[in-house]
PDB file of C-alpha atoms in Angstrom:
ATOM      1  CA  MET A   1     -22.443  -6.361  -7.041  1.00  0.00           C
ATOM      2  CA  GLY A   2     -19.954  -4.521  -4.827  1.00  0.00           C
ATOM      3  CA  SER A   3     -18.123  -7.766  -4.164  1.00  0.00           C
ATOM      4  CA  ALA A   4     -17.768  -8.410  -7.890  1.00  0.00           C
ATOM      5  CA  ILE A   5     -16.367  -4.916  -8.370  1.00  0.00           C
ATOM      6  CA  THR A   6     -13.669  -5.408  -5.744  1.00  0.00           C
ATOM      7  CA  VAL A   7     -12.811  -9.065  -6.473  1.00  0.00           C
ATOM      8  CA  ILE A   8     -12.841  -8.889 -10.273  1.00  0.00           C
ATOM      9  CA  GLY A   9     -12.896  -5.213 -11.155  1.00  0.00           C
ATOM     10  CA  LEU A  10     -10.134  -4.005  -8.825  1.00  0.00           C
ATOM     11  CA  PRO A  11      -7.319  -6.162 -10.282  1.00  0.00           C
ATOM     12  CA  ILE A  12      -8.408  -5.275 -13.831  1.00  0.00           C
ATOM     13  CA  ALA A  13      -8.673  -1.566 -13.032  1.00  0.00           C
ATOM     14  CA  LEU A  14      -5.282  -1.526 -11.311  1.00  0.00           C
ATOM     15  CA  GLY A  15      -3.773  -3.428 -14.248  1.00  0.00           C
ATOM     16  CA  ILE A  16      -4.973  -0.700 -16.608  1.00  0.00           C
ATOM     17  CA  ILE A  17      -3.677   2.004 -14.282  1.00  0.00           C
ATOM     18  CA  MET A  18      -0.292   0.296 -13.879  1.00  0.00           C
ATOM     19  CA  PHE A  19      -0.026   0.135 -17.677  1.00  0.00           C
ATOM     20  CA  GLY A  20      -0.556   3.901 -17.677  1.00  0.00           C
ATOM     21  CA  LEU A  21       2.221   4.272 -15.115  1.00  0.00           C
ATOM     22  CA  GLY A  22       4.537   2.321 -17.388  1.00  0.00           C
ATOM     23  CA  LEU A  23       3.853   4.816 -20.164  1.00  0.00           C
ATOM     24  CA  SER A  24       5.463   7.506 -17.983  1.00  0.00           C
ATOM     25  CA  LEU A  25       8.570   5.500 -17.058  1.00  0.00           C
ATOM     26  CA  SER A  26      11.877   4.721 -18.697  1.00  0.00           C
ATOM     27  CA  PRO A  27      14.747   2.417 -17.664  1.00  0.00           C
ATOM     28  CA  GLY A  28      16.670   5.533 -16.677  1.00  0.00           C
ATOM     29  CA  ASP A  29      14.253   6.118 -13.798  1.00  0.00           C
ATOM     30  CA  PHE A  30      15.308   2.836 -12.193  1.00  0.00           C
ATOM     31  CA  VAL A  31      18.996   3.423 -12.895  1.00  0.00           C
ATOM     32  CA  ARG A  32      18.717   6.739 -11.058  1.00  0.00           C
ATOM     33  CA  ILE A  33      17.269   4.985  -7.999  1.00  0.00           C
ATOM     34  CA  GLY A  34      20.172   2.532  -7.968  1.00  0.00           C
ATOM     35  CA  ARG A  35      22.537   5.478  -7.761  1.00  0.00           C
ATOM     36  CA  ARG A  36      20.642   6.958  -4.801  1.00  0.00           C
ATOM     37  CA  PRO A  37      19.737   4.047  -2.546  1.00  0.00           C
ATOM     38  CA  ARG A  38      19.124   6.144   0.578  1.00  0.00           C
ATOM     39  CA  ALA A  39      15.444   6.647  -0.237  1.00  0.00           C
ATOM     40  CA  VAL A  40      14.952   2.892  -0.636  1.00  0.00           C
ATOM     41  CA  ALA A  41      16.771   2.101   2.620  1.00  0.00           C
ATOM     42  CA  VAL A  42      14.844   4.719   4.621  1.00  0.00           C
ATOM     43  CA  ALA A  43      11.453   3.600   3.292  1.00  0.00           C
ATOM     44  CA  LEU A  44      12.252  -0.052   4.019  1.00  0.00           C
ATOM     45  CA  ALA A  45      13.346   0.822   7.568  1.00  0.00           C
ATOM     46  CA  CYS A  46      10.058   2.652   8.137  1.00  0.00           C
ATOM     47  CA  GLN A  47       8.059  -0.258   6.694  1.00  0.00           C
ATOM     48  CA  LEU A  48       9.856  -3.169   8.349  1.00  0.00           C
ATOM     49  CA  ILE A  49      10.929  -1.711  11.708  1.00  0.00           C
ATOM     50  CA  LEU A  50       8.982   1.420  12.686  1.00  0.00           C
ATOM     51  CA  LEU A  51       5.498   0.350  11.586  1.00  0.00           C
ATOM     52  CA  PRO A  52       5.299  -2.949  13.501  1.00  0.00           C
ATOM     53  CA  LEU A  53       6.517  -1.129  16.632  1.00  0.00           C
ATOM     54  CA  VAL A  54       3.978   1.681  16.174  1.00  0.00           C
ATOM     55  CA  CYS A  55       1.167  -0.792  15.527  1.00  0.00           C
ATOM     56  CA  PHE A  56       2.066  -2.864  18.593  1.00  0.00           C
ATOM     57  CA  GLY A  57       1.912   0.279  20.706  1.00  0.00           C
ATOM     58  CA  LEU A  58      -1.507   1.133  19.242  1.00  0.00           C
ATOM     59  CA  VAL A  59      -3.060  -2.278  19.928  1.00  0.00           C
ATOM     60  CA  LEU A  60      -1.960  -1.945  23.559  1.00  0.00           C
ATOM     61  CA  LEU A  61      -3.200   1.655  23.774  1.00  0.00           C
ATOM     62  CA  PHE A  62      -6.601   0.803  22.280  1.00  0.00           C
ATOM     63  CA  ARG A  63      -6.785  -2.415  24.330  1.00  0.00           C
ATOM     64  CA  LEU A  64      -7.976  -4.546  21.434  1.00  0.00           C
ATOM     65  CA  PRO A  65      -9.063  -8.145  22.053  1.00  0.00           C
ATOM     66  CA  PRO A  66      -6.184 -10.540  21.190  1.00  0.00           C
ATOM     67  CA  VAL A  67      -7.688 -11.783  17.900  1.00  0.00           C
ATOM     68  CA  LEU A  68      -8.189  -8.235  16.587  1.00  0.00           C
ATOM     69  CA  ALA A  69      -4.784  -7.163  17.906  1.00  0.00           C
ATOM     70  CA  VAL A  70      -3.075  -9.940  15.945  1.00  0.00           C
ATOM     71  CA  GLY A  71      -5.168  -8.942  12.932  1.00  0.00           C
ATOM     72  CA  MET A  72      -3.794  -5.396  13.169  1.00  0.00           C
ATOM     73  CA  MET A  73      -0.226  -6.705  13.392  1.00  0.00           C
ATOM     74  CA  LEU A  74      -0.871  -8.884  10.343  1.00  0.00           C
ATOM     75  CA  LEU A  75      -2.005  -5.776   8.487  1.00  0.00           C
ATOM     76  CA  ALA A  76       1.062  -3.806   9.623  1.00  0.00           C
ATOM     77  CA  ALA A  77       3.366  -6.583   8.410  1.00  0.00           C
ATOM     78  CA  SER A  78       1.732  -6.816   4.979  1.00  0.00           C
ATOM     79  CA  PRO A  79       3.659  -5.176   2.129  1.00  0.00           C
ATOM     80  CA  GLY A  80       2.399  -2.187   0.191  1.00  0.00           C
ATOM     81  CA  GLY A  81      -0.276  -2.986  -2.356  1.00  0.00           C
ATOM     82  CA  THR A  82      -0.600  -1.880  -5.955  1.00  0.00           C
ATOM     83  CA  THR A  83      -2.888   0.936  -4.771  1.00  0.00           C
ATOM     84  CA  ALA A  84       0.190   2.641  -3.302  1.00  0.00           C
ATOM     85  CA  ASN A  85       1.623   3.013  -6.797  1.00  0.00           C
ATOM     86  CA  LEU A  86      -1.607   4.570  -8.024  1.00  0.00           C
ATOM     87  CA  TYR A  87      -1.634   7.222  -5.299  1.00  0.00           C
ATOM     88  CA  SER A  88       2.036   7.958  -5.866  1.00  0.00           C
ATOM     89  CA  HIS A  89       1.224   8.501  -9.542  1.00  0.00           C
ATOM     90  CA  LEU A  90      -1.745  10.780  -8.799  1.00  0.00           C
ATOM     91  CA  PHE A  91       0.145  12.952  -6.301  1.00  0.00           C
ATOM     92  CA  ARG A  92       3.393  13.320  -8.262  1.00  0.00           C
ATOM     93  CA  GLY A  93       5.536  10.915  -6.299  1.00  0.00           C
ATOM     94  CA  ASP A  94       8.560   9.111  -7.705  1.00  0.00           C
ATOM     95  CA  VAL A  95       6.608   6.251  -9.280  1.00  0.00           C
ATOM     96  CA  ALA A  96       9.713   4.291 -10.258  1.00  0.00           C
ATOM     97  CA  LEU A  97      10.832   4.339  -6.627  1.00  0.00           C
ATOM     98  CA  ASN A  98       7.369   3.326  -5.482  1.00  0.00           C
ATOM     99  CA  ILE A  99       7.168   0.392  -7.883  1.00  0.00           C
ATOM    100  CA  SER A 100      10.631  -0.756  -6.855  1.00  0.00           C
ATOM    101  CA  LEU A 101       9.678  -0.535  -3.169  1.00  0.00           C
ATOM    102  CA  THR A 102       6.479  -2.514  -3.749  1.00  0.00           C
ATOM    103  CA  ALA A 103       8.393  -5.242  -5.558  1.00  0.00           C
ATOM    104  CA  ILE A 104      11.164  -5.364  -2.917  1.00  0.00           C
ATOM    105  CA  ASN A 105       8.669  -5.355  -0.045  1.00  0.00           C
ATOM    106  CA  SER A 106       6.663  -8.169  -1.621  1.00  0.00           C
ATOM    107  CA  VAL A 107       9.769 -10.364  -1.667  1.00  0.00           C
ATOM    108  CA  ILE A 108      10.957  -9.405   1.828  1.00  0.00           C
ATOM    109  CA  ALA A 109       7.464 -10.103   3.197  1.00  0.00           C
ATOM    110  CA  VAL A 110       8.021 -13.815   2.581  1.00  0.00           C
ATOM    111  CA  VAL A 111      10.329 -13.664   5.616  1.00  0.00           C
ATOM    112  CA  SER A 112       9.263 -10.556   7.552  1.00  0.00           C
ATOM    113  CA  LEU A 113       5.510 -11.172   7.620  1.00  0.00           C
ATOM    114  CA  PRO A 114       5.650 -14.599   9.305  1.00  0.00           C
ATOM    115  CA  ILE A 115       8.194 -13.268  11.830  1.00  0.00           C
ATOM    116  CA  VAL A 116       6.029 -10.289  12.859  1.00  0.00           C
ATOM    117  CA  VAL A 117       2.797 -12.291  12.945  1.00  0.00           C
ATOM    118  CA  ASN A 118       4.301 -15.218  14.866  1.00  0.00           C
ATOM    119  CA  LEU A 119       5.808 -12.854  17.451  1.00  0.00           C
ATOM    120  CA  SER A 120       2.421 -11.141  17.743  1.00  0.00           C
ATOM    121  CA  LEU A 121       0.661 -14.478  18.230  1.00  0.00           C
ATOM    122  CA  ALA A 122       3.155 -15.427  20.926  1.00  0.00           C
ATOM    123  CA  LEU A 123       2.764 -12.111  22.782  1.00  0.00           C
ATOM    124  CA  LEU A 124      -0.921 -11.361  22.228  1.00  0.00           C
ATOM    125  CA  GLN A 125      -2.535 -14.753  21.703  1.00  0.00           C
ATOM    126  CA  PRO A 126      -0.356 -17.493  23.258  1.00  0.00           C
ATOM    127  CA  GLY A 127      -0.946 -20.925  21.770  1.00  0.00           C
ATOM    128  CA  GLY A 128      -2.193 -19.518  18.459  1.00  0.00           C
ATOM    129  CA  GLU A 129      -1.641 -21.125  15.068  1.00  0.00           C
ATOM    130  CA  GLN A 130       1.733 -20.384  13.435  1.00  0.00           C
ATOM    131  CA  VAL A 131       1.765 -18.870   9.957  1.00  0.00           C
ATOM    132  CA  GLY A 132       3.788 -19.165   6.786  1.00  0.00           C
ATOM    133  CA  LEU A 133       3.223 -16.856   3.818  1.00  0.00           C
ATOM    134  CA  GLN A 134       2.172 -18.498   0.571  1.00  0.00           C
ATOM    135  CA  PHE A 135       4.849 -17.691  -1.986  1.00  0.00           C
ATOM    136  CA  SER A 136       2.235 -17.666  -4.762  1.00  0.00           C
ATOM    137  CA  LYS A 137       0.669 -14.545  -3.225  1.00  0.00           C
ATOM    138  CA  THR A 138       3.986 -12.730  -3.353  1.00  0.00           C
ATOM    139  CA  VAL A 139       4.413 -13.731  -6.993  1.00  0.00           C
ATOM    140  CA  GLU A 140       0.882 -12.506  -7.692  1.00  0.00           C
ATOM    141  CA  VAL A 141       1.571  -9.071  -6.202  1.00  0.00           C
ATOM    142  CA  PHE A 142       4.909  -8.936  -8.003  1.00  0.00           C
ATOM    143  CA  MET A 143       3.296  -9.661 -11.370  1.00  0.00           C
ATOM    144  CA  ILE A 144       0.337  -7.316 -10.881  1.00  0.00           C
ATOM    145  CA  VAL A 145       2.801  -4.527 -10.178  1.00  0.00           C
ATOM    146  CA  LEU A 146       5.460  -5.224 -12.774  1.00  0.00           C
ATOM    147  CA  GLY A 147       3.620  -6.950 -15.632  1.00  0.00           C
ATOM    148  CA  PRO A 148       1.491  -4.028 -16.884  1.00  0.00           C
ATOM    149  CA  VAL A 149       4.263  -1.531 -16.082  1.00  0.00           C
ATOM    150  CA  VAL A 150       6.779  -3.379 -18.253  1.00  0.00           C
ATOM    151  CA  LEU A 151       4.214  -3.476 -21.066  1.00  0.00           C
ATOM    152  CA  GLY A 152       3.643   0.277 -20.728  1.00  0.00           C
ATOM    153  CA  MET A 153       7.389   0.912 -20.785  1.00  0.00           C
ATOM    154  CA  LEU A 154       7.704  -1.156 -23.939  1.00  0.00           C
ATOM    155  CA  VAL A 155       4.983   0.922 -25.582  1.00  0.00           C
ATOM    156  CA  ARG A 156       6.795   4.084 -24.531  1.00  0.00           C
ATOM    157  CA  GLY A 157      10.038   2.775 -25.994  1.00  0.00           C
ATOM    158  CA  LEU A 158       8.340   1.992 -29.308  1.00  0.00           C
ATOM    159  CA  LYS A 159       5.917   4.946 -29.427  1.00  0.00           C
ATOM    160  CA  PRO A 160       7.267   7.793 -27.248  1.00  0.00           C
ATOM    161  CA  ALA A 161       4.982  10.430 -28.768  1.00  0.00           C
ATOM    162  CA  PHE A 162       1.910   8.319 -28.015  1.00  0.00           C
ATOM    163  CA  ALA A 163       3.054   7.750 -24.432  1.00  0.00           C
ATOM    164  CA  ALA A 164       3.579  11.486 -23.890  1.00  0.00           C
ATOM    165  CA  ALA A 165       0.165  12.321 -25.343  1.00  0.00           C
ATOM    166  CA  MET A 166      -1.528   9.795 -23.081  1.00  0.00           C
ATOM    167  CA  ASP A 167      -0.110  11.164 -19.813  1.00  0.00           C
ATOM    168  CA  LYS A 168      -2.944  13.572 -18.977  1.00  0.00           C
ATOM    169  CA  PRO A 169      -5.807  11.301 -20.166  1.00  0.00           C
ATOM    170  CA  VAL A 170      -4.381   8.436 -18.088  1.00  0.00           C
ATOM    171  CA  ARG A 171      -4.242  10.616 -14.975  1.00  0.00           C
ATOM    172  CA  ILE A 172      -7.875  11.675 -15.476  1.00  0.00           C
ATOM    173  CA  ALA A 173      -8.925   8.077 -16.108  1.00  0.00           C
ATOM    174  CA  SER A 174      -7.063   7.031 -12.960  1.00  0.00           C
ATOM    175  CA  VAL A 175      -9.137   9.415 -10.841  1.00  0.00           C
ATOM    176  CA  VAL A 176     -12.370   8.090 -12.370  1.00  0.00           C
ATOM    177  CA  ILE A 177     -11.334   4.455 -11.867  1.00  0.00           C
ATOM    178  CA  LEU A 178     -10.203   5.168  -8.309  1.00  0.00           C
ATOM    179  CA  THR A 179     -13.610   6.693  -7.504  1.00  0.00           C
ATOM    180  CA  LEU A 180     -15.371   3.595  -8.829  1.00  0.00           C
ATOM    181  CA  VAL A 181     -13.055   1.374  -6.798  1.00  0.00           C
ATOM    182  CA  ILE A 182     -13.857   3.322  -3.597  1.00  0.00           C
ATOM    183  CA  VAL A 183     -17.593   2.995  -4.229  1.00  0.00           C
ATOM    184  CA  GLY A 184     -17.219  -0.721  -4.935  1.00  0.00           C
ATOM    185  CA  ALA A 185     -15.057  -1.320  -1.855  1.00  0.00           C
ATOM    186  CA  VAL A 186     -17.503   0.464   0.453  1.00  0.00           C
ATOM    187  CA  SER A 187     -20.414  -1.455  -1.062  1.00  0.00           C
ATOM    188  CA  ALA A 188     -18.713  -4.844  -0.753  1.00  0.00           C
ATOM    189  CA  GLN A 189     -17.607  -4.313   2.854  1.00  0.00           C
ATOM    190  CA  PHE A 190     -20.547  -2.196   4.066  1.00  0.00           C
ATOM    191  CA  ASP A 191     -21.920  -4.738   6.570  1.00  0.00           C
ATOM    192  CA  VAL A 192     -18.446  -5.521   7.951  1.00  0.00           C
ATOM    193  CA  LEU A 193     -17.635  -1.824   8.181  1.00  0.00           C
ATOM    194  CA  MET A 194     -20.830  -0.971  10.057  1.00  0.00           C
ATOM    195  CA  SER A 195     -20.737  -3.889  12.512  1.00  0.00           C
ATOM    196  CA  ASN A 196     -17.091  -3.295  13.495  1.00  0.00           C
ATOM    197  CA  LEU A 197     -16.856   0.459  13.131  1.00  0.00           C
ATOM    198  CA  GLY A 198     -16.996   1.171  16.863  1.00  0.00           C
ATOM    199  CA  ALA A 199     -14.240  -1.258  17.845  1.00  0.00           C
ATOM    200  CA  LEU A 200     -11.884  -0.755  14.916  1.00  0.00           C
ATOM    201  CA  ALA A 201     -12.404   2.635  13.267  1.00  0.00           C
ATOM    202  CA  GLY A 202     -10.322   4.565  15.801  1.00  0.00           C
ATOM    203  CA  ILE A 203      -7.228   2.376  15.658  1.00  0.00           C
ATOM    204  CA  VAL A 204      -7.482   1.830  11.883  1.00  0.00           C
ATOM    205  CA  VAL A 205      -7.707   5.562  11.135  1.00  0.00           C
ATOM    206  CA  THR A 206      -4.904   6.342  13.593  1.00  0.00           C
ATOM    207  CA  PHE A 207      -2.672   3.616  12.179  1.00  0.00           C
ATOM    208  CA  CYS A 208      -3.282   4.645   8.571  1.00  0.00           C
ATOM    209  CA  LEU A 209      -2.542   8.330   9.205  1.00  0.00           C
ATOM    210  CA  LEU A 210       0.539   7.548  11.305  1.00  0.00           C
ATOM    211  CA  SER A 211       1.823   5.197   8.607  1.00  0.00           C
ATOM    212  CA  LEU A 212       1.393   7.828   5.906  1.00  0.00           C
ATOM    213  CA  GLY A 213       2.941  10.500   8.103  1.00  0.00           C
ATOM    214  CA  ILE A 214       5.951   8.383   9.069  1.00  0.00           C
ATOM    215  CA  GLY A 215       6.513   7.385   5.453  1.00  0.00           C
ATOM    216  CA  PHE A 216       6.587  11.033   4.400  1.00  0.00           C
ATOM    217  CA  LEU A 217       8.177  12.883   7.322  1.00  0.00           C
ATOM    218  CA  VAL A 218      11.068  10.534   8.118  1.00  0.00           C
ATOM    219  CA  PRO A 219      12.523  10.789   4.578  1.00  0.00           C
ATOM    220  CA  ARG A 220      11.969  14.569   4.553  1.00  0.00           C
ATOM    221  CA  LEU A 221      13.793  14.928   7.879  1.00  0.00           C
ATOM    222  CA  LEU A 222      16.660  12.961   6.349  1.00  0.00           C
ATOM    223  CA  LYS A 223      16.809  15.411   3.405  1.00  0.00           C
ATOM    224  CA  ILE A 224      15.357  13.029   0.812  1.00  0.00           C
ATOM    225  CA  GLU A 225      13.687  14.886  -2.048  1.00  0.00           C
ATOM    226  CA  ARG A 226       9.933  15.484  -1.999  1.00  0.00           C
ATOM    227  CA  SER A 227       8.900  13.204  -4.873  1.00  0.00           C
ATOM    228  CA  GLN A 228      10.711  10.263  -3.264  1.00  0.00           C
ATOM    229  CA  SER A 229       9.194  11.114   0.121  1.00  0.00           C
ATOM    230  CA  VAL A 230       5.706  11.090  -1.438  1.00  0.00           C
ATOM    231  CA  ALA A 231       6.404   7.652  -2.908  1.00  0.00           C
ATOM    232  CA  SER A 232       7.658   6.457   0.481  1.00  0.00           C
ATOM    233  CA  ALA A 233       4.546   7.811   2.216  1.00  0.00           C
ATOM    234  CA  PHE A 234       2.155   5.787   0.090  1.00  0.00           C
ATOM    235  CA  GLU A 235       4.312   2.661   0.094  1.00  0.00           C
ATOM    236  CA  VAL A 236       4.680   2.717   3.867  1.00  0.00           C
ATOM    237  CA  GLY A 237       1.142   3.988   4.512  1.00  0.00           C
ATOM    238  CA  LEU A 238      -0.954   1.793   2.190  1.00  0.00           C
ATOM    239  CA  HIS A 239      -0.864  -1.918   2.953  1.00  0.00           C
ATOM    240  CA  ASN A 240      -2.041  -4.897   0.946  1.00  0.00           C
ATOM    241  CA  ALA A 241      -5.245  -5.442   2.904  1.00  0.00           C
ATOM    242  CA  THR A 242      -6.354  -8.182   0.529  1.00  0.00           C
ATOM    243  CA  LEU A 243      -3.238 -10.222   1.314  1.00  0.00           C
ATOM    244  CA  ALA A 244      -3.835  -9.779   5.050  1.00  0.00           C
ATOM    245  CA  ILE A 245      -7.436 -10.961   4.663  1.00  0.00           C
ATOM    246  CA  VAL A 246      -6.379 -14.017   2.650  1.00  0.00           C
ATOM    247  CA  ILE A 247      -3.778 -15.032   5.270  1.00  0.00           C
ATOM    248  CA  ALA A 248      -6.228 -14.539   8.161  1.00  0.00           C
ATOM    249  CA  ARG A 249      -9.006 -16.527   6.505  1.00  0.00           C
ATOM    250  CA  SER A 250      -7.154 -19.180   4.493  1.00  0.00           C
ATOM    251  CA  VAL A 251      -3.897 -19.743   6.393  1.00  0.00           C
ATOM    252  CA  LEU A 252      -4.862 -18.968   9.985  1.00  0.00           C
ATOM    253  CA  GLN A 253      -8.476 -20.081   9.458  1.00  0.00           C
ATOM    254  CA  ASN A 254      -9.696 -17.152  11.565  1.00  0.00           C
ATOM    255  CA  PRO A 255     -12.210 -14.817   9.834  1.00  0.00           C
ATOM    256  CA  ASP A 256     -12.355 -12.512  12.879  1.00  0.00           C
ATOM    257  CA  MET A 257      -8.638 -11.824  12.479  1.00  0.00           C
ATOM    258  CA  SER A 258      -9.349 -10.433   9.004  1.00  0.00           C
ATOM    259  CA  LEU A 259     -11.705  -7.717  10.284  1.00  0.00           C
ATOM    260  CA  PRO A 260      -9.034  -5.010  10.850  1.00  0.00           C
ATOM    261  CA  ALA A 261      -7.803  -5.438   7.281  1.00  0.00           C
ATOM    262  CA  ALA A 262     -11.375  -5.424   5.946  1.00  0.00           C
ATOM    263  CA  VAL A 263     -12.192  -2.145   7.698  1.00  0.00           C
ATOM    264  CA  TYR A 264      -8.805  -0.691   6.739  1.00  0.00           C
ATOM    265  CA  GLY A 265      -9.331  -1.735   3.114  1.00  0.00           C
ATOM    266  CA  VAL A 266     -12.309   0.612   2.914  1.00  0.00           C
ATOM    267  CA  LEU A 267     -11.066   3.539   5.009  1.00  0.00           C
ATOM    268  CA  MET A 268      -7.586   3.767   3.469  1.00  0.00           C
ATOM    269  CA  PHE A 269      -8.913   5.079   0.149  1.00  0.00           C
ATOM    270  CA  PRO A 270     -10.373   8.404   1.365  1.00  0.00           C
ATOM    271  CA  LEU A 271      -7.691   8.821   4.055  1.00  0.00           C
ATOM    272  CA  ALA A 272      -4.863   8.427   1.532  1.00  0.00           C
ATOM    273  CA  ALA A 273      -6.582  10.782  -0.909  1.00  0.00           C
ATOM    274  CA  ALA A 274      -6.968  13.443   1.793  1.00  0.00           C
ATOM    275  CA  PHE A 275      -3.338  12.962   2.857  1.00  0.00           C
ATOM    276  CA  GLY A 276      -2.168  13.291  -0.750  1.00  0.00           C
ATOM    277  CA  VAL A 277      -4.069  16.545  -1.200  1.00  0.00           C
ATOM    278  CA  LEU A 278      -2.639  17.862   2.071  1.00  0.00           C
ATOM    279  CA  ILE A 279       1.022  17.210   1.277  1.00  0.00           C
ATOM    280  CA  THR A 280       0.850  18.336  -2.367  1.00  0.00           C
ATOM    281  CA  ARG A 281      -1.296  21.455  -1.966  1.00  0.00           C
ATOM    282  CA  GLY A 282       0.688  24.357  -3.299  1.00  0.00           C
ATOM    283  CA  LYS A 283       3.702  22.100  -3.906  1.00  0.00           C
ATOM    284  CA  LYS A 284       3.359  21.276  -7.601  1.00  0.00           C
ATOM    285  CA  GLY A 285       6.787  21.002  -9.076  1.00  0.00           C
ATOM    286  CA  ALA A 286       8.452  21.181  -5.661  1.00  0.00           C
ATOM    287  CA  GLN A 287      11.329  18.841  -4.964  1.00  0.00           C
TER     288      GLN A 287
END
């Protein structure tokens, strides 16, 4: 039952949520980002350069077995998932920036992910299988992110009053759907979570919190506005665990290598929610 919720229900639920995000966006949001590219550049630098370095340091610090260490690096190299856009929406981030970052990262990952993973295999597991990222998976992420959003934007363009009226109900519905997704994810991965909790929980929690923190604090230190920093935090901090699992199991043919992403895929939901509450508490309307 839990597996069905995550495999079938999650994409449907996120599609509905992304449609709701589209209702709150206009083309002007994306034009504004093009005029201020610093936020995009900083977030991409955090995602593509800082995170792999941080993760590599963690796998050495926690002394993970090579197969799990490579699995963590695979997770670190995976682009942000659609869940990042949902959290950005819930915690008043710049959703247009977040969606743009997710789309850009999904394309860049075609090159960056194989580079990071192959270097990790060479350093941590010499003689391991080389990896290439299936382009169809990038297209899938791209379409899940942009398809429903474009539809929502079209509805807003045709029915702006309806889109405005739906803002609050969509946010409430998003919280309800997110709760169901968390329950489903925990249920589907319960056995994996329990059997690997001791070996992986520490590094997964540390990596997730560091990713979120880096994604938020680096832009803030560089004087990037709060809403864009929130978007950066969730884009940099929430990875596409499903993509990492698919590559580990289908491309590398190594189920054990998928375990870090499986554990992360469950723990990231409550960790990101707690982080969002922490950084937005008392900051409503702050820039």
